[in-house]
Structures are given as structure tokens and as C-alpha cells.
Coordinates of C-alpha atoms in Angstrom, one line a residue:
M27 CA 68.1 109.6 166.1
L28 CA 71.4 107.8 165.7
D29 CA 73.9 108.8 163.0
V30 CA 75.5 105.3 162.8
I31 CA 74.5 101.9 163.9
I32 CA 77.1 99.1 163.7
I33 CA 76.0 95.5 163.7
G34 CA 78.9 93.4 165.0
S35 CA 81.8 93.9 167.4
G36 CA 84.6 91.9 165.6
G37 CA 87.7 93.9 164.4
A38 CA 85.8 95.5 161.6
G39 CA 83.0 96.7 163.7
L40 CA 85.1 98.0 166.4
S41 CA 87.4 99.8 163.9
A42 CA 84.2 101.2 162.2
A43 CA 83.1 102.7 165.5
L44 CA 86.3 104.3 166.4
S45 CA 86.4 105.9 163.0
A46 CA 82.9 107.1 163.0
K47 CA 83.4 108.5 166.6
D48 CA 85.9 111.0 165.4
L49 CA 83.0 112.6 163.3
T50 CA 79.9 112.0 165.5
N51 CA 78.7 111.0 168.9
K52 CA 75.7 109.3 167.8
V53 CA 77.2 105.7 167.4
L54 CA 75.8 102.5 168.5
I55 CA 77.3 98.8 168.2
I56 CA 74.8 96.0 168.4
S57 CA 76.3 92.6 168.8
K58 CA 74.8 89.2 169.4
T59 CA 77.8 88.3 171.3
Y60 CA 81.0 90.0 173.0
P61 CA 84.0 91.4 171.1
T62 CA 86.3 88.6 172.6
H63 CA 84.0 86.0 171.2
S64 CA 84.4 87.3 167.7
Q65 CA 86.2 85.6 164.7
T66 CA 88.9 88.1 164.6
V67 CA 90.4 86.3 167.7
Q68 CA 91.1 83.4 165.5
A69 CA 93.5 85.2 163.5
Q70 CA 96.6 84.3 165.3
G71 CA 99.4 84.6 162.5
G72 CA 99.7 88.3 161.7
I73 CA 98.7 91.3 159.6
N74 CA 100.4 92.4 156.4
C75 CA 102.1 95.6 155.8
V76 CA 105.2 96.8 153.7
L77 CA 107.7 98.1 156.3
D78 CA 110.9 97.1 154.9
E79 CA 110.8 99.1 151.7
E80 CA 114.5 98.3 150.9
N81 CA 113.7 94.7 150.4
D82 CA 109.9 94.9 149.7
S83 CA 107.3 97.2 148.0
I84 CA 103.8 98.3 148.1
E85 CA 103.5 97.2 144.3
N86 CA 104.8 93.7 145.3
H87 CA 101.9 93.5 148.0
I88 CA 99.6 94.5 145.5
N89 CA 100.7 92.0 142.9
D90 CA 100.8 89.2 145.4
T91 CA 97.2 90.0 146.5
Y92 CA 95.9 90.2 143.0
N93 CA 97.8 86.9 141.9
S94 CA 96.5 85.2 144.9
S95 CA 92.9 86.2 144.2
K96 CA 93.2 84.6 140.7
Y97 CA 92.6 87.7 138.9
I98 CA 89.1 88.4 139.9
S99 CA 89.5 91.2 142.1
N100 CA 89.8 95.0 141.7
K101 CA 93.4 96.5 141.9
N102 CA 92.1 100.0 142.6
T103 CA 90.6 98.4 145.9
I104 CA 93.6 96.4 146.7
K105 CA 95.5 99.5 146.2
T106 CA 93.7 101.2 148.7
M107 CA 94.3 98.5 151.3
C108 CA 97.9 98.0 150.5
K109 CA 98.8 101.8 150.4
N110 CA 96.9 102.4 153.7
A111 CA 98.6 99.5 155.4
K112 CA 101.5 101.4 157.1
E113 CA 99.0 103.8 158.3
T114 CA 96.9 101.0 159.6
I115 CA 99.7 99.4 161.5
Q116 CA 100.7 102.9 163.0
W117 CA 97.1 103.5 164.1
L118 CA 97.0 100.2 165.9
D119 CA 100.4 100.6 167.4
K120 CA 99.4 104.0 168.6
L121 CA 96.2 102.5 170.2
G122 CA 98.4 100.2 172.3
V123 CA 98.5 96.9 170.1
P124 CA 101.3 95.0 171.8
F125 CA 103.1 93.8 168.4
S126 CA 106.3 91.7 168.8
K127 CA 109.2 94.1 168.3
D128 CA 113.0 93.9 168.1
E129 CA 115.5 95.4 170.5
K130 CA 115.4 98.7 168.6
G131 CA 111.5 98.8 169.0
N132 CA 110.8 97.9 165.3
I133 CA 107.8 95.8 164.6
K134 CA 108.9 92.1 163.8
Q135 CA 107.6 90.7 160.7
R136 CA 107.5 87.1 159.3
Y137 CA 106.8 85.3 156.1
F138 CA 103.3 84.0 155.0
G139 CA 102.1 81.9 152.2
G140 CA 101.8 83.3 148.7
T141 CA 104.7 85.8 149.1
K142 CA 108.6 85.9 149.0
N143 CA 109.0 88.9 151.4
K144 CA 108.7 89.0 155.2
R145 CA 105.6 91.4 155.4
T146 CA 103.5 89.9 158.3
C147 CA 103.6 91.9 161.6
Y148 CA 102.5 89.9 164.4
S149 CA 102.0 89.7 168.2
S150 CA 103.3 86.3 169.1
D151 CA 100.4 83.9 168.0
Y152 CA 97.8 85.9 169.4
T153 CA 97.7 88.8 167.0
G154 CA 93.8 89.0 166.3
L155 CA 93.2 88.7 170.1
K156 CA 95.6 91.4 171.0
I157 CA 93.9 93.6 168.2
I158 CA 90.5 93.0 169.7
H159 CA 91.4 93.7 173.2
T160 CA 93.0 97.0 172.1
L161 CA 90.1 98.1 170.1
Y162 CA 87.5 97.2 172.7
D163 CA 89.5 99.0 175.4
N164 CA 89.7 102.1 173.0
C165 CA 86.0 102.0 172.2
I166 CA 85.1 102.0 176.0
K167 CA 87.7 104.7 176.5
N168 CA 85.9 106.8 173.8
D169 CA 82.5 106.3 175.4
I170 CA 81.1 104.2 172.5
K171 CA 77.8 102.5 173.5
F172 CA 77.2 98.9 173.2
L173 CA 74.2 96.5 173.0
H174 CA 75.5 93.3 173.7
E175 CA 73.5 90.0 173.1
H176 CA 71.1 91.8 170.8
I177 CA 70.4 89.8 167.6
L178 CA 69.8 91.5 164.2
I179 CA 66.3 90.1 163.0
D180 CA 65.7 92.4 160.1
L181 CA 66.3 95.7 158.6
I182 CA 63.7 98.6 158.2
I183 CA 63.6 99.8 154.7
E184 CA 61.1 101.9 152.8
D185 CA 61.1 102.8 149.2
N186 CA 64.4 101.2 148.9
K187 CA 65.8 103.4 151.4
Y188 CA 67.3 102.4 154.9
K189 CA 65.6 103.7 158.1
G190 CA 66.5 101.3 161.0
V191 CA 67.0 97.9 162.3
K192 CA 64.8 95.3 164.0
I193 CA 66.5 93.9 167.1
Y194 CA 65.8 90.8 169.2
D195 CA 67.0 91.4 172.8
L196 CA 68.1 88.0 173.9
E197 CA 67.9 88.7 177.8
N198 CA 64.2 89.6 177.9
G199 CA 62.8 88.2 174.6
K200 CA 61.7 91.5 173.3
I201 CA 62.0 93.1 169.9
K202 CA 63.1 96.7 169.4
N203 CA 63.3 98.9 166.6
I204 CA 66.2 101.2 166.4
Y205 CA 66.5 103.9 163.8
S206 CA 69.4 105.6 162.4
K207 CA 70.7 107.6 159.4
S208 CA 73.3 105.1 158.4
L209 CA 74.1 101.3 159.0
I210 CA 77.2 99.3 159.0
I211 CA 76.9 95.4 158.8
A212 CA 80.0 93.9 160.4
T213 CA 78.6 90.5 161.4
G214 CA 81.4 88.2 160.1
G215 CA 81.6 85.5 157.6
Y216 CA 79.4 82.1 157.1
G217 CA 81.9 79.5 157.9
N218 CA 79.6 77.5 160.1
V219 CA 77.7 76.4 156.8
Y220 CA 80.3 73.9 157.6
S221 CA 79.9 73.8 161.3
K222 CA 81.5 70.3 161.9
H223 CA 84.6 71.2 159.7
T224 CA 85.4 74.6 160.4
T225 CA 87.9 76.6 162.7
N226 CA 85.4 79.3 163.1
S227 CA 83.5 80.2 166.4
I228 CA 80.1 78.9 166.8
S229 CA 78.8 82.5 166.3
T230 CA 79.9 82.8 162.8
T231 CA 76.8 81.8 161.1
G232 CA 76.3 84.6 158.3
D233 CA 73.4 86.5 159.9
G234 CA 74.1 89.8 158.4
L235 CA 74.7 88.2 155.1
A236 CA 71.3 86.3 155.1
I237 CA 69.2 89.1 156.2
A238 CA 70.8 91.7 153.5
Y239 CA 70.0 88.9 151.1
R240 CA 66.3 88.7 152.2
N241 CA 66.1 92.6 151.8
G242 CA 67.3 92.4 148.3
I243 CA 70.9 93.5 148.9
K244 CA 73.4 92.0 146.5
L245 CA 75.8 89.2 147.5
S246 CA 79.0 88.0 145.7
N247 CA 81.5 85.3 145.4
L248 CA 79.7 82.8 147.9
E249 CA 81.4 79.8 146.3
F250 CA 84.8 80.8 147.3
I251 CA 85.4 79.0 150.8
Q252 CA 89.0 79.0 152.2
F253 CA 90.1 75.9 153.7
H254 CA 93.0 76.2 156.1
P255 CA 95.6 73.5 155.4
T256 CA 96.5 72.9 159.2
A257 CA 93.7 72.3 161.7
L258 CA 94.5 69.6 164.4
K259 CA 93.0 66.3 163.0
G260 CA 89.8 65.6 164.8
T261 CA 89.3 68.9 166.5
N262 CA 89.4 71.8 164.0
T263 CA 91.7 73.7 166.1
L264 CA 93.5 76.2 164.0
I265 CA 97.3 75.7 163.6
S266 CA 98.4 79.0 162.2
E267 CA 100.3 79.5 159.1
S268 CA 102.9 81.1 161.3
A269 CA 104.1 77.4 161.9
R270 CA 104.9 76.9 158.4
A271 CA 106.4 80.5 158.3
E272 CA 108.9 79.5 161.0
G273 CA 109.9 76.6 158.9
A274 CA 107.6 73.8 159.8
Y275 CA 107.1 70.9 157.0
L276 CA 104.2 69.1 156.0
V277 CA 105.0 65.5 155.6
D278 CA 103.4 62.1 154.6
K279 CA 103.2 58.8 156.5
N280 CA 106.8 58.3 155.2
E281 CA 108.0 61.5 156.8
K282 CA 108.5 63.0 153.2
R283 CA 107.6 66.6 152.1
F284 CA 105.2 66.7 149.3
V285 CA 104.2 70.4 148.8
D286 CA 105.7 73.8 149.0
E287 CA 104.4 74.8 152.6
L288 CA 104.3 78.4 151.6
S289 CA 102.3 78.1 148.7
T290 CA 98.9 79.8 148.6
R291 CA 96.4 78.2 151.0
D292 CA 94.1 76.6 148.2
E293 CA 97.1 74.7 146.9
V294 CA 98.4 73.5 150.0
A295 CA 95.0 72.4 151.3
R296 CA 94.1 70.5 148.0
A297 CA 97.6 68.9 148.2
I298 CA 96.7 67.7 151.9
K299 CA 93.1 66.5 151.0
E300 CA 94.4 64.3 148.2
K301 CA 96.6 62.5 150.7
L302 CA 93.9 62.1 153.0
L303 CA 91.4 60.8 150.4
K304 CA 93.9 57.9 149.8
D305 CA 93.7 57.3 153.4
E306 CA 97.2 58.7 154.1
D307 CA 97.7 60.5 157.2
V308 CA 99.4 64.0 156.8
Y309 CA 101.7 65.8 159.6
L310 CA 103.1 69.0 160.5
D311 CA 106.7 68.6 161.4
M312 CA 108.2 71.2 163.7
R313 CA 110.8 68.8 165.5
H314 CA 113.7 70.5 163.6
I315 CA 112.9 74.2 164.8
N316 CA 114.7 75.5 168.0
I317 CA 112.1 75.1 170.7
D318 CA 113.0 78.3 172.2
I319 CA 112.1 80.0 169.0
L320 CA 108.7 78.2 169.1
K321 CA 108.0 79.2 172.7
E322 CA 108.6 83.0 171.6
K323 CA 106.7 83.0 168.3
M324 CA 104.0 80.2 169.0
P325 CA 103.3 79.7 172.6
Q326 CA 99.4 79.5 172.2
E327 CA 99.7 76.7 169.5
I328 CA 102.4 74.6 171.3
R329 CA 100.1 74.7 174.6
L330 CA 97.1 73.7 172.4
I331 CA 98.7 71.0 170.6
K332 CA 100.0 69.6 174.1
D333 CA 96.6 70.1 175.8
I334 CA 94.5 68.6 173.1
L335 CA 96.5 65.7 171.7
N336 CA 99.3 65.5 174.3
I337 CA 101.8 66.0 171.7
D338 CA 105.2 67.4 172.2
V339 CA 106.0 69.5 169.0
S340 CA 109.9 69.0 169.7
K341 CA 109.5 65.2 169.4
D342 CA 106.5 64.3 167.7
L343 CA 104.6 64.8 164.4
I344 CA 101.3 66.6 164.4
P345 CA 98.2 65.0 162.6
I346 CA 96.5 67.8 160.6
T347 CA 93.6 68.2 158.1
P348 CA 92.2 71.0 156.3
A349 CA 89.2 73.1 157.7
V350 CA 87.0 76.0 156.6
H351 CA 88.6 79.0 158.0
Y352 CA 87.5 82.1 156.0
T353 CA 84.9 83.0 153.6
M354 CA 85.6 85.1 150.6
G355 CA 82.0 85.6 149.6
G356 CA 79.9 88.5 151.2
I357 CA 77.8 91.5 150.7
L358 CA 78.9 93.2 147.5
V359 CA 80.2 96.6 148.2
D360 CA 82.3 99.5 146.4
V361 CA 85.6 100.8 147.7
S362 CA 83.7 103.1 150.1
C363 CA 82.1 100.0 151.7
E364 CA 78.6 100.9 150.5
T365 CA 76.1 98.1 149.6
S366 CA 73.5 98.0 146.7
I367 CA 71.1 99.9 148.9
K368 CA 72.3 103.6 150.0
N369 CA 73.3 104.3 153.5
I370 CA 73.8 100.7 154.2
Y371 CA 77.8 99.7 154.6
A372 CA 79.5 96.5 155.0
C373 CA 82.9 95.8 156.2
G374 CA 85.1 92.8 157.6
E375 CA 84.5 89.2 156.6
V376 CA 80.7 89.8 155.7
A377 CA 81.7 92.1 152.8
Q378 CA 83.1 91.2 149.4
N379 CA 84.8 94.4 148.2
N380 CA 86.8 92.7 145.4
T381 CA 89.9 92.5 147.4
H382 CA 90.4 88.8 147.9
G383 CA 88.7 87.2 144.9
A384 CA 89.0 83.4 144.8
N385 CA 91.6 82.9 147.4
R386 CA 92.7 85.4 150.3
L387 CA 96.4 85.8 150.9
G388 CA 97.4 84.9 154.4
G389 CA 97.8 88.0 156.6
N390 CA 95.6 89.9 154.5
S391 CA 92.4 89.4 156.5
L392 CA 93.2 91.6 159.5
L393 CA 94.6 94.2 157.3
E394 CA 91.4 94.2 155.3
I395 CA 88.9 94.5 158.3
I396 CA 90.8 97.3 160.1
T397 CA 91.5 99.3 156.9
F398 CA 87.9 99.0 155.6
G399 CA 86.3 99.2 158.7
K400 CA 88.0 102.6 159.3
I401 CA 86.8 103.7 155.8
A402 CA 83.1 102.5 156.5
G403 CA 83.0 104.4 159.9
K404 CA 84.1 107.5 158.2
E405 CA 81.9 107.2 155.1
A406 CA 78.8 106.3 157.2
A407 CA 79.5 109.2 159.7
N408 CA 80.0 111.7 156.7
K409 CA 76.9 110.5 154.9
S410 CA 74.7 110.8 158.1
K411 CA 75.6 114.5 158.1
Q412 CA 73.8 114.9 154.8
I413 CA 70.7 113.2 155.7
V414 CA 68.0 115.1 157.0
E415 CA 66.3 113.3 160.1
N416 CA 63.4 111.4 158.2
R417 CA 62.1 108.8 160.8
A418 CA 60.4 105.8 159.2
K419 CA 56.8 105.3 159.7
E420 CA 56.2 104.0 163.2
I421 CA 56.5 100.4 163.2
E422 CA 55.2 98.2 166.1
D423 CA 57.6 96.1 167.9
D424 CA 56.5 92.8 166.4
I425 CA 57.1 89.8 168.6
Q426 CA 54.3 87.8 166.8
F427 CA 56.7 85.6 164.9
I428 CA 58.5 84.7 168.0
E429 CA 55.6 83.8 169.9
E430 CA 54.3 81.7 166.7
L431 CA 57.7 79.9 166.7
L432 CA 57.5 79.0 170.3
T433 CA 54.0 77.2 169.6
K434 CA 55.6 74.9 166.9
E435 CA 56.1 71.3 167.8
I436 CA 59.8 70.0 167.7
N437 CA 59.6 67.3 165.0
K438 CA 63.2 67.0 163.6
S439 CA 65.7 68.5 166.0
I440 CA 67.3 71.6 164.4
Y441 CA 70.6 70.3 165.7
E442 CA 70.3 67.3 163.8
I443 CA 69.5 69.3 160.7
K444 CA 72.4 71.5 161.2
N445 CA 74.9 68.6 161.7
E446 CA 73.5 66.6 158.6
L447 CA 73.8 69.8 156.6
S448 CA 77.4 70.2 157.5
T449 CA 78.3 66.7 156.7
Y450 CA 76.7 66.9 153.4
M451 CA 78.2 70.3 152.5
F452 CA 81.7 69.1 153.3
K453 CA 81.2 66.0 151.3
N454 CA 79.5 67.7 148.2
T455 CA 80.6 71.2 148.3
G456 CA 84.0 70.9 149.9
L457 CA 87.7 71.0 148.4
F458 CA 86.6 69.2 145.5
R459 CA 83.3 69.7 143.4
T460 CA 81.3 68.3 140.6
K461 CA 78.2 69.0 138.9
N462 CA 76.4 65.8 140.0
D463 CA 77.2 66.4 143.5
L464 CA 76.2 70.0 143.8
I465 CA 72.9 69.1 141.9
K466 CA 72.4 66.4 144.6
M467 CA 73.3 68.9 147.2
L468 CA 70.6 71.2 146.2
D469 CA 68.1 68.5 146.6
I470 CA 69.3 67.8 150.1
I471 CA 69.1 71.3 151.0
K472 CA 65.2 71.5 149.9
T473 CA 64.7 68.6 152.1
F474 CA 66.4 70.4 155.0
E475 CA 64.4 73.7 154.2
K476 CA 61.1 71.9 154.6
E477 CA 62.3 70.0 157.8
Y478 CA 63.4 73.2 159.3
K479 CA 60.1 75.0 158.5
N480 CA 58.2 72.3 160.3
S481 CA 60.5 72.2 163.3
G482 CA 60.2 74.0 166.5
I483 CA 62.3 74.2 169.7
K484 CA 62.2 72.7 173.2
N485 CA 62.8 75.8 175.3
K486 CA 59.5 78.0 175.2
D487 CA 60.6 80.9 177.6
L488 CA 61.1 84.3 176.3
N489 CA 63.9 85.3 178.7
Y490 CA 67.5 84.4 177.5
N491 CA 66.3 81.7 175.1
K492 CA 69.6 80.4 173.4
N493 CA 67.5 77.7 171.7
L494 CA 65.7 80.4 169.9
L495 CA 68.9 82.1 168.9
E496 CA 70.1 79.0 167.4
Y497 CA 67.0 78.3 165.5
L498 CA 67.3 81.8 163.8
E499 CA 70.9 81.1 163.1
I500 CA 70.2 77.5 161.5
G501 CA 67.7 79.2 159.2
N502 CA 70.5 81.6 157.9
I503 CA 72.9 78.8 157.6
I504 CA 70.5 76.7 155.3
L505 CA 69.9 79.8 153.2
L506 CA 73.5 80.4 152.7
S507 CA 74.3 76.8 152.1
K508 CA 71.8 76.7 149.2
L509 CA 73.2 80.2 147.7
T510 CA 76.8 78.8 148.1
V511 CA 75.9 75.4 146.1
I512 CA 74.0 77.7 143.5
S513 CA 77.3 79.7 143.0
A514 CA 79.7 76.8 142.8
L515 CA 77.4 74.9 140.2
K516 CA 77.1 78.1 137.9
R517 CA 81.0 78.6 138.0
E518 CA 82.1 75.9 135.5
E519 CA 85.7 76.1 135.9
S520 CA 88.2 75.7 138.8
R521 CA 89.7 79.1 140.3
G522 CA 91.3 79.5 143.5
S523 CA 89.7 77.8 146.4
H524 CA 86.7 76.8 144.1
Y525 CA 87.9 73.6 142.5
R526 CA 85.8 71.5 140.0
I527 CA 86.9 68.0 139.2
D528 CA 84.8 68.2 136.0
F529 CA 86.2 71.7 134.9
K530 CA 89.8 71.5 136.2
N531 CA 91.1 74.6 134.3
S532 CA 90.3 78.3 134.7
S533 CA 88.3 80.0 131.9
E534 CA 88.2 83.5 130.5
K535 CA 84.6 83.4 130.5
Y536 CA 84.4 83.1 134.2
K537 CA 87.1 85.7 134.9
K538 CA 84.3 87.7 136.6
I539 CA 82.8 87.7 140.3
S540 CA 79.7 86.0 140.7
T541 CA 76.5 87.7 142.2
M542 CA 73.3 86.5 144.1
Q543 CA 70.3 88.7 144.5
L544 CA 66.7 88.1 145.7
I545 CA 64.4 89.9 143.0
N546 CA 60.8 89.4 143.2
G547 CA 61.1 86.4 145.3
E548 CA 63.4 84.4 143.0
D549 CA 67.1 83.7 143.5
K550 CA 69.0 85.4 140.6
H551 CA 72.6 84.4 139.8
N552 CA 74.8 86.5 137.7
F553 CA 78.5 87.2 136.6
E554 CA 80.0 90.7 136.7
D555 CA 83.1 92.6 136.2
A556 CA 85.1 93.3 139.5
I557 CA 84.6 97.2 139.8

């Protein structure tokens, strides 16, 4: 029997694997795709850490994070992240992450939104990609085993105790039951609830969240969706906050600045959206910045802007729009990354560990996934040593539901359902929300649930059926859309990324995290203290 199974091979999953491998050889990573396809790759701008302690402090980092969260995070969890930041950076540096460095060999840092200090370490504008490559190389070097293109179907739980996972092998269409003493869920966020309006990869479909929820595991803060202020208009291609960190302006059609570019992302995104709702285009202006600096610090984005829109950043304004970039909600975990079911851990964007609250501070996502990934790996490996091997009752590899699915008629296309859902979610549960729109959205989702249930897929093969994978993903997206809308409807205030036109102020009554849990077949919502 394995000691630790990790579902997901992004930054959190790979960090957890390396940490667990220090304590046990019985570690397996299971992933529906490959590490270089993970959402971590999209984190371009950098990773936060206080290195210049003469002009900055860990306490400042803690306070900036807490203030950005709009006071519904836990300072002890934030302290864990911020106090471990230097160790995290040193660990990554030692593993071989090619951070940008000055002539003395010191890691360079840049400004990011929501802070007055240069605190963000970076590797040009490829930070997440470089981290993933380095972690993956080290996992291979440490002989950590991978099962790529294997999809989590369900958890095996007996008497509220974790036993193993049910996995769908995409290559041959078979179901496998794999048992372990502990599990780490690191499957990423749920940005594709807004699939037509997100910078996320197509694989970011909230699978781990949805499967955890169906097994009674508590979720939290699903209403908090971070819209990144600057995606290329018409493409959802991310233009990193590093552009504004290097001095880029946000300007209107008259080329006038209208917002503090380095304010928190929720404030900047709403200011841009207000312009767009008035049919006024908004632009990123980098014309005044030395092109040699841009080529050194933002080569990827300059190339993308040129390739996609044929725009020369030294001469032209860049049309931009907000797009969903990060989901603050997730599986509720404690500071050790354990979920509401013992021996199941979660880390990375799939988890809600009371760090980001209502609004994530730019540069904190990479720090959180690496720091808490390492913690999850250590905790799960240590816990496995205390568990006597107690194999679950033998369960047959069940392929019946797959075979039943393949016999269903197509009816409405699942891709139509996905696209329509995204359009309605962006309209009714986007940057600006109202009670009427949210109630309307719940009715729309009920229709999609029925249509999905009655829909099949065209490809009837068992071998490498991506059509089948997408069917499963869309089912997860529909569920998480519903839970997101319920959470947004219940929070009758505006806080961070959640903005209610009908409740424009924050309320002490809602200075709490929200939770969703499936209890006896019913969706139960609650508000709790962030502990």
C-alpha cells in the first residue's frame, strides 16, 4: 500500500511530493494532464518574500496580506506563509529555479499591487513556468512515480475514513482503485466556471473540489473569484501585473489615467469594468517605459502582444479587459492542510486555508502553493507512519457508469451547455452582482443540470476518449457554478472580489468565511469564523 497519493502535478502537488519523499518512498502523483500544462505556468509575475529587511518586514507582508483579504483570513495561517517565505525561496533557489539576479548574485525583486515594498521575486515573466520545470526535474531526479492522464473519479471512504481513490485511465478507458494511507488533493481551482472569460488553462475545471464536495468534505469562500485587471481584449491572454509594476499606466479613450494601477486587483478590475460597461475602451500604456527594460523583464508578454494583436508596445496602446484569473474559494483546510475528513489533505488553489480571504494579494499565490504544498507533503507522510495498514473492503473496478454514459443519446451538446453557462455566469455572477441576477442564475443552472443529465457524447470509444473526460469536467463545472452562486447570494455585502450592487458596503455580520457542505443529500451553507 502507498503512504501518500497526490492528485495533481502543478506547483502545489510537486512541492508536496518532494516534501513527502523526504520521509517515505511510497509516494505517487496522479494527474489528468502533465505538469507543464498546469495552471502554475500561468503565474508570470513572481513570488512574494521579504528579502530586504532594512526597508521591509515580515510584519508588513502579514499586514498587507490580511488587509487585502478584507479581514476574513486567519493571521496565524498568514504568519506561517510569510515567516516561511525566505526558506521557500531559498529552497527553490537551491533546487535550481533561475531567478533573475543582480550583478552580486542577489535575487531581484519588483513591486506588485497592494504593497508599498519591492517584495516580489521573479524569473523574467516566466516565474511559474520556471518553477514548474525545476520542481518536475527534481521529482524525476528523486524517482517519484507519476501516473499521467489518469483522472480522479471518486474517493474511497468507509465509515468517514479515507481508504483510496477511484481513477479513470484515459489511455485505455479502464477504472482503477488505488489505495493509500493518506491523500493530498492538489487539483487546482475552478476558473473554468467562466470558461469563455478566464486566463486559466482548459484543465482548470475544479475536479478535486467537486469530488470532495460529493463526498461530504467542506468547501469554503466559493463566492470570491479574482478577476485579473489586464487580459488582452478578445483573447483572455494574461498581461501580468509585472507590467504595471514596471510603471505601465491604465488609461481611458482620452489617454487619461483613472485608477491607481497598483491598488488591489479587485479595485482595479472594477474600475476598468465600469468603463467598459459605458462602452469605453481601456488600455495598458507602456510607451513611456524603456524598451530594453521591457525586453529584459517582460519578454514573453511583449512577444504575445505582438503575435496576437500585432501591437508594438513601444508605440501603441494595448486594449485590455478583466478576466477570471484565480479562485480564492476551495476545500476548507487547517494550517496543517488537513480537510474535514481525516488523512485527506489539500493544498494550492484547490484549498481554502484562510490565507487569501476575499482578495488574494498579487505574488502570494506561488508562495502559498509552494509553502503549503511542502507542509501538506510533510504532514501526510508523517501521518501515514501512524496508520496501520488497513485496506478497504475490496471494491471491484467499476466501469458500469462509463458504459452507461456511452449508450446515452447526445441531445443537447455538452459544449453548448458549457459555453452558455460561462456566458450567463459572467453576466449574472461576475464583477457586479445583485440578488435578482443571482436568483435568476440559479434557475438557469437548474435547466443546465437537466440538459446535462439527458446529454451524451459522440465518441463511444473507451480508448483515449477526451470527449468523455470533458463530459466529466463539465459536470463538475455545473456543480461548482451552483455552489458559487449560492455562496454569492447568501453574502449580502460587498467584500473584496465579491461586489453586490444592492449591498455596496461591508458588514460586520459577514466578517466570516462562508462554507458549503453536502449533508444528507442537501447543499448546506453557513458562515463561520476563520480559524
